[in-house]
CSV table of C-alpha atoms in Angstrom, one decimal:
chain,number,residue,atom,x,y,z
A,1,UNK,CA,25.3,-57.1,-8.7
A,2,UNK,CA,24.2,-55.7,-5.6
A,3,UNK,CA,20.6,-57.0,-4.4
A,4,UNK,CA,18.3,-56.5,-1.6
A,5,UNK,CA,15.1,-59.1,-2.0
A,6,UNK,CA,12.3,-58.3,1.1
A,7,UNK,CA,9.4,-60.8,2.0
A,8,UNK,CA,6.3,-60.6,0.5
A,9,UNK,CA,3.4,-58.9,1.1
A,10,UNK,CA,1.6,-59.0,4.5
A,11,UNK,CA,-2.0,-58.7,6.0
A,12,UNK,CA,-2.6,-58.0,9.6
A,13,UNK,CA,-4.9,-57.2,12.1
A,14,UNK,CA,-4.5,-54.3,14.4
A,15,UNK,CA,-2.3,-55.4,17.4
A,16,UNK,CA,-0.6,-57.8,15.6
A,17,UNK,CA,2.9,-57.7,14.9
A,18,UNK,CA,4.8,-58.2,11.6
A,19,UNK,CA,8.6,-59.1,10.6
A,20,UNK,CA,9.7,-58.5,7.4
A,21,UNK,CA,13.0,-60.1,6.0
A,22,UNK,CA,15.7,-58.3,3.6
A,23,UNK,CA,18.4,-60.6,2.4
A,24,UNK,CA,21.3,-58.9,0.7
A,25,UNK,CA,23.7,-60.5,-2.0
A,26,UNK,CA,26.6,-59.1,-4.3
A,27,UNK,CA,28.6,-57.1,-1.7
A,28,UNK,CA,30.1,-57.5,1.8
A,29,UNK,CA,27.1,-57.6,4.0
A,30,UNK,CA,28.9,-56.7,6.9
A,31,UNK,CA,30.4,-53.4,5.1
A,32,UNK,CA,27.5,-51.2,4.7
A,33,UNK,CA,24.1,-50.0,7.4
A,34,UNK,CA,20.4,-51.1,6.3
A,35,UNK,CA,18.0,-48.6,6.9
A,36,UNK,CA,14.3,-49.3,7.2
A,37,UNK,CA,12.3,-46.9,4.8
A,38,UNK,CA,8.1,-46.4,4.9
A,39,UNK,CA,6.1,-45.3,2.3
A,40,UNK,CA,1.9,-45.1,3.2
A,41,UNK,CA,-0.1,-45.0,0.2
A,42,UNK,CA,0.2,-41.3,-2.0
A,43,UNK,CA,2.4,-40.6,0.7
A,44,UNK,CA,6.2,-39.5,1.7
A,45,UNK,CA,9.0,-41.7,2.7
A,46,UNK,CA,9.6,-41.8,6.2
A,47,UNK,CA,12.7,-42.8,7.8
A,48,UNK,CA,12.5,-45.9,10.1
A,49,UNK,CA,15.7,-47.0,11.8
A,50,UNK,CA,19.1,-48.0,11.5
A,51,UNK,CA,21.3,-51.5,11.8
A,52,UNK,CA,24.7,-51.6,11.3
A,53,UNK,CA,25.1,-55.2,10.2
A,54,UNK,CA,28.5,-55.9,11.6
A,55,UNK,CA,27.8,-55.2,15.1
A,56,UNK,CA,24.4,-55.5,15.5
A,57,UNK,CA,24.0,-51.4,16.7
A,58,UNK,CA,20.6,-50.3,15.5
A,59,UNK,CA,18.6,-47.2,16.5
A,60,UNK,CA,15.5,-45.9,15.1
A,61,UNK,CA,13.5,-42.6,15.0
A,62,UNK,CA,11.5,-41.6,18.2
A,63,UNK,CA,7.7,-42.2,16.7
A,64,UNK,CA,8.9,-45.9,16.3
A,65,UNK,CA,9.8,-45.9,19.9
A,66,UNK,CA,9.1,-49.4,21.6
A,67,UNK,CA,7.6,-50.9,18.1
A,68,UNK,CA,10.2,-51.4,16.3
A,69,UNK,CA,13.1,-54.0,16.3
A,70,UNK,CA,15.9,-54.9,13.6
A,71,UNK,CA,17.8,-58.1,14.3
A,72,UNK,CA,20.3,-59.6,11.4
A,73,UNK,CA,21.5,-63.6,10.6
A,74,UNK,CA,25.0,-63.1,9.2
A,75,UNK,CA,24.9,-66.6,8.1
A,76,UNK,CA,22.3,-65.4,5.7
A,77,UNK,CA,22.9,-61.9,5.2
A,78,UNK,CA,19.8,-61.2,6.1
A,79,UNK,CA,17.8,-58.4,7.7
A,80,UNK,CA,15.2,-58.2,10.0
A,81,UNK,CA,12.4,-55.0,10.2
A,82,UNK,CA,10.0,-56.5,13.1
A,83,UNK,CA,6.7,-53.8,14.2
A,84,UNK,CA,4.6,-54.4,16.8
A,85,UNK,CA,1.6,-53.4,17.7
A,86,UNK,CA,0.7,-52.4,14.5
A,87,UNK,CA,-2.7,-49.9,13.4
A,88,UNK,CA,-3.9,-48.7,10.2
A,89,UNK,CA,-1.9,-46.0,10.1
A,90,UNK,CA,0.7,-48.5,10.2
A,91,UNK,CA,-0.4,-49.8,6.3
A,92,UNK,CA,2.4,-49.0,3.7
A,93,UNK,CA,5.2,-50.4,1.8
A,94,UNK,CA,8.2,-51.2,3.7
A,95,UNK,CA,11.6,-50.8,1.8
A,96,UNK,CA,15.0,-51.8,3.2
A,97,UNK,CA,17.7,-49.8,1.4
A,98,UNK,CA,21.6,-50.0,1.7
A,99,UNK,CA,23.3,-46.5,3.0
A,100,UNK,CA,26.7,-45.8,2.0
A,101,UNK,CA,26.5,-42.0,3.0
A,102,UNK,CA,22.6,-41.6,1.4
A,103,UNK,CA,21.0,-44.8,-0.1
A,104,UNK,CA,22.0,-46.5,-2.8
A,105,UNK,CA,20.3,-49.5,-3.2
A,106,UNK,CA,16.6,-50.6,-2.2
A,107,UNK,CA,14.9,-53.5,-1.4
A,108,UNK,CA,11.9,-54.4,-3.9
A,109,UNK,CA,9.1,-53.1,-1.0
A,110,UNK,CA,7.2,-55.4,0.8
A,111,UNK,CA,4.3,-53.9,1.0
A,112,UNK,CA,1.9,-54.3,4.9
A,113,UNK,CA,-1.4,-53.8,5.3
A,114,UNK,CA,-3.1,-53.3,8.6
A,115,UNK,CA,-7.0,-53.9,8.6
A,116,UNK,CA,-9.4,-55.9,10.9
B,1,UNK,CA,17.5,-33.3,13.9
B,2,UNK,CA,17.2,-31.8,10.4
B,3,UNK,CA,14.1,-31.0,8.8
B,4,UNK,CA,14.2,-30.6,5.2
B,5,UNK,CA,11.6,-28.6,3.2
B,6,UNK,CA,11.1,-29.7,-0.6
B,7,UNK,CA,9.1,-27.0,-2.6
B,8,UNK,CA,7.2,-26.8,-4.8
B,9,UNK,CA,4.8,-30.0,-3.8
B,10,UNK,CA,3.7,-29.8,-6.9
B,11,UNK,CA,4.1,-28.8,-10.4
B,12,UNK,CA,2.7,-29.3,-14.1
B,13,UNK,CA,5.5,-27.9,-17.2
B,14,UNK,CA,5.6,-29.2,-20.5
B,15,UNK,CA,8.2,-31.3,-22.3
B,16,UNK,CA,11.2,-29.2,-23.3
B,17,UNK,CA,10.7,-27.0,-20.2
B,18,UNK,CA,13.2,-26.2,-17.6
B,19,UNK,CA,12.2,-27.7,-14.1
B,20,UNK,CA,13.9,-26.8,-10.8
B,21,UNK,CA,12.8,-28.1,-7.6
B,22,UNK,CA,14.1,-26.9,-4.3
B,23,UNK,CA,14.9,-28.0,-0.8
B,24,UNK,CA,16.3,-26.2,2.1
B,25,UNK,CA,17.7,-27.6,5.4
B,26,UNK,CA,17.3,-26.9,9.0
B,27,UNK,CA,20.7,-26.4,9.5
B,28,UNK,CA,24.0,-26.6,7.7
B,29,UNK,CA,24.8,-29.9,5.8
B,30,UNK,CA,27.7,-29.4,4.0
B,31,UNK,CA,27.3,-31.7,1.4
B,32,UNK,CA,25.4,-35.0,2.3
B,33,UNK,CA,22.5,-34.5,-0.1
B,34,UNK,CA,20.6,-36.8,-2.7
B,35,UNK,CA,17.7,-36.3,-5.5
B,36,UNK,CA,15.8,-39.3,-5.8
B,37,UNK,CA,13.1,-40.2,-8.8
B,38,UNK,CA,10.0,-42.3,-7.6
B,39,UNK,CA,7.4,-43.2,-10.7
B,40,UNK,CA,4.2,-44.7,-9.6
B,41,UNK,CA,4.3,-48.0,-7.9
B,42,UNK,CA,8.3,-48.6,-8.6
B,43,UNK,CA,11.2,-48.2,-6.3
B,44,UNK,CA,12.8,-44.9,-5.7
B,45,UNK,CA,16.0,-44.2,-8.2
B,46,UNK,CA,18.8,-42.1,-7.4
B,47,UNK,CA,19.7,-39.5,-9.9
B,48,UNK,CA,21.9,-37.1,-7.4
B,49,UNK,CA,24.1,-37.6,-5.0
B,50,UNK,CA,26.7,-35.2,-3.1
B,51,UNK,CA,24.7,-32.4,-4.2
B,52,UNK,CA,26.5,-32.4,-7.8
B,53,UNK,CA,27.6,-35.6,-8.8
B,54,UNK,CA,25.2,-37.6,-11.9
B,55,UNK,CA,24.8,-41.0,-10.6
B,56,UNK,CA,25.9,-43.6,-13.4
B,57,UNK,CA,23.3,-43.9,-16.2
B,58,UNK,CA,21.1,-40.7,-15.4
B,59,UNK,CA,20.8,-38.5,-17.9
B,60,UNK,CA,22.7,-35.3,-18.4
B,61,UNK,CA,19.3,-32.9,-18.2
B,62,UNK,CA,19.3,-34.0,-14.7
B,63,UNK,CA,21.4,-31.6,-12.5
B,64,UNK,CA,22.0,-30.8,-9.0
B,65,UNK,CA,23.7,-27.4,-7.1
B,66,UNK,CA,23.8,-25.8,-4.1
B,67,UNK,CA,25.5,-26.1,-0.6
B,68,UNK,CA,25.1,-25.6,3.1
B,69,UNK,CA,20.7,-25.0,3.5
B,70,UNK,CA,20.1,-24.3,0.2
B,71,UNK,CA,20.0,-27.2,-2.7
B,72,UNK,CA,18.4,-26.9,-6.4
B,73,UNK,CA,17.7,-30.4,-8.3
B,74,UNK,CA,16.8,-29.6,-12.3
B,75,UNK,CA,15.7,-30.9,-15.3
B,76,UNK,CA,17.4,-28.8,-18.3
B,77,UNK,CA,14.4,-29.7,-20.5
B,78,UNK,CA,11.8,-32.1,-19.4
B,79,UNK,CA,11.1,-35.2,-21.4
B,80,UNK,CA,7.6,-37.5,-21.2
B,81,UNK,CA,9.7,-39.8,-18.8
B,82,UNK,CA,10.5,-37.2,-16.1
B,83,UNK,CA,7.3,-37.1,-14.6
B,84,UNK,CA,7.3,-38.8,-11.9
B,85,UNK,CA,7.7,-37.4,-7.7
B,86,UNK,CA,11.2,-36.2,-6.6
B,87,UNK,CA,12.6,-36.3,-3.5
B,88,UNK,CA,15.6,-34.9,-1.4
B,89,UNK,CA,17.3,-36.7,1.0
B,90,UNK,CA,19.9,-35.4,3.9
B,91,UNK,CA,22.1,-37.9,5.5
B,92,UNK,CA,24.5,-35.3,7.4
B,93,UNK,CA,24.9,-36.5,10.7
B,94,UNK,CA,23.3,-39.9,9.6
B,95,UNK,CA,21.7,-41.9,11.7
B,96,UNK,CA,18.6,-40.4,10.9
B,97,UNK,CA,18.1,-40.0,7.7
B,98,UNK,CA,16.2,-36.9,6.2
B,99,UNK,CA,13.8,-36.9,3.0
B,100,UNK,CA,11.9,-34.0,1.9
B,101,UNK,CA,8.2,-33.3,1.0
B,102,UNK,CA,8.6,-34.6,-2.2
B,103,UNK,CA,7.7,-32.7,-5.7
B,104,UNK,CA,5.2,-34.4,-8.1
B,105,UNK,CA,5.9,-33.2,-11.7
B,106,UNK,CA,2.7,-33.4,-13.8
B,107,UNK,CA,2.0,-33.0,-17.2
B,108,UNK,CA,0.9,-29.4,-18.5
């Protein structure tokens, strides 16, 4: 069955950066984008980025402009979410989700908190 | 790119009532739209997707309609295990990826 497992949870100080890992199992890695998915606390989800697995193409929304950077290990089938300079607004869980038009698996959450 | 607006942002019904839940795009997106079910602290669910089409294992209250701006997600008749937030999400023209507000459904 299709699985996507995410590190665990982080703590980090404002400035810092943090990478969090999504390894996929039970289908073609290379067939299908992973998308990057935020969710703050009693808050929205808010659409992060893009990577397209078998070329390495990624893109992500403008706010994430210079903080964000996905990077993939075929070998592992594993996916890489990597934000820098991080701030408090910056605290939420982090889901990796697999699109196949809109998103039809997600990750577990990892969730990243941001505090001095 | 598209905005999506989800209304209400929040409702409270009863169980056995009939909930709809709407979202409207910024522009036309044919039919690249999804309903999604988040319950406190879990992982979102999909219950929609295409607008129409049930994903496997959701039940049959659960509907979805509409096309080009205007979309309608709804619960026939609302059982204790519905409440929970909803959310669209537009992926016409993906990458990016659009959700909407969200809807929480609270008890009455």
């Amino acid at each position: 069955q299709v699985q996507l497992v995410q590190s665990g949870a982080e703590v980090k100080k404002p400035g810092a950066s943090v990478k969090v890992s999504c390894k996929a199992s039970g289908y073609t890695f290379t067939n299908y984008d992973i998308n990057w998915v935020r969710q703050a606390t009693g808050q929205g989800l808010e659409w992060m980025g893009w990577m397209n697995p078998k070329s390495g193409y990624t893109g992500h929304a403008q706010k994430f402009q210079g903080r964000v950077t996905m990077t993939r290990d075929t070998s592992t089938s594993t996916v890489y979410m990597e934000l820098s300079s991080l701030r408090s607004e910056d605290t939420a869980v982090y889901y990796c989700v697999r699109v196949m038009g809109a998103i039809d698996y997600w990750g577990q959450g990892t969730l990243v908190t941001v505090s001095s | 790119d598209i905005q999506m607006t989800q209304s209400p942002s929040s409702l409270s019904a009863s169980v056995g009532d009939r909930v709809t839940i709407a979202c409207r795009a910024s522009q036309d997106i044919r039919n690249a739209l999804a309903w999604y079910q988040q319950k406190p602290g879990k992982v979102p669910k999909r219950l929609i997707y295409a607008v129409s089409s049930l994903q496997s294992g959701v039940p049959s209250r659960f509907s979805g309609s509409g096309s080009g701006t205007e979309f309608t997600l709804t619960i026939s008749s609302l059982q204790p295990e519905d409440f929970a937030t909803y959310y669209c999400l537009q992926h016409h023209n993906y990458p990016p990826l659009t959700f909407g507000g969200g809807t929480k459904v609270e008890i009455k």
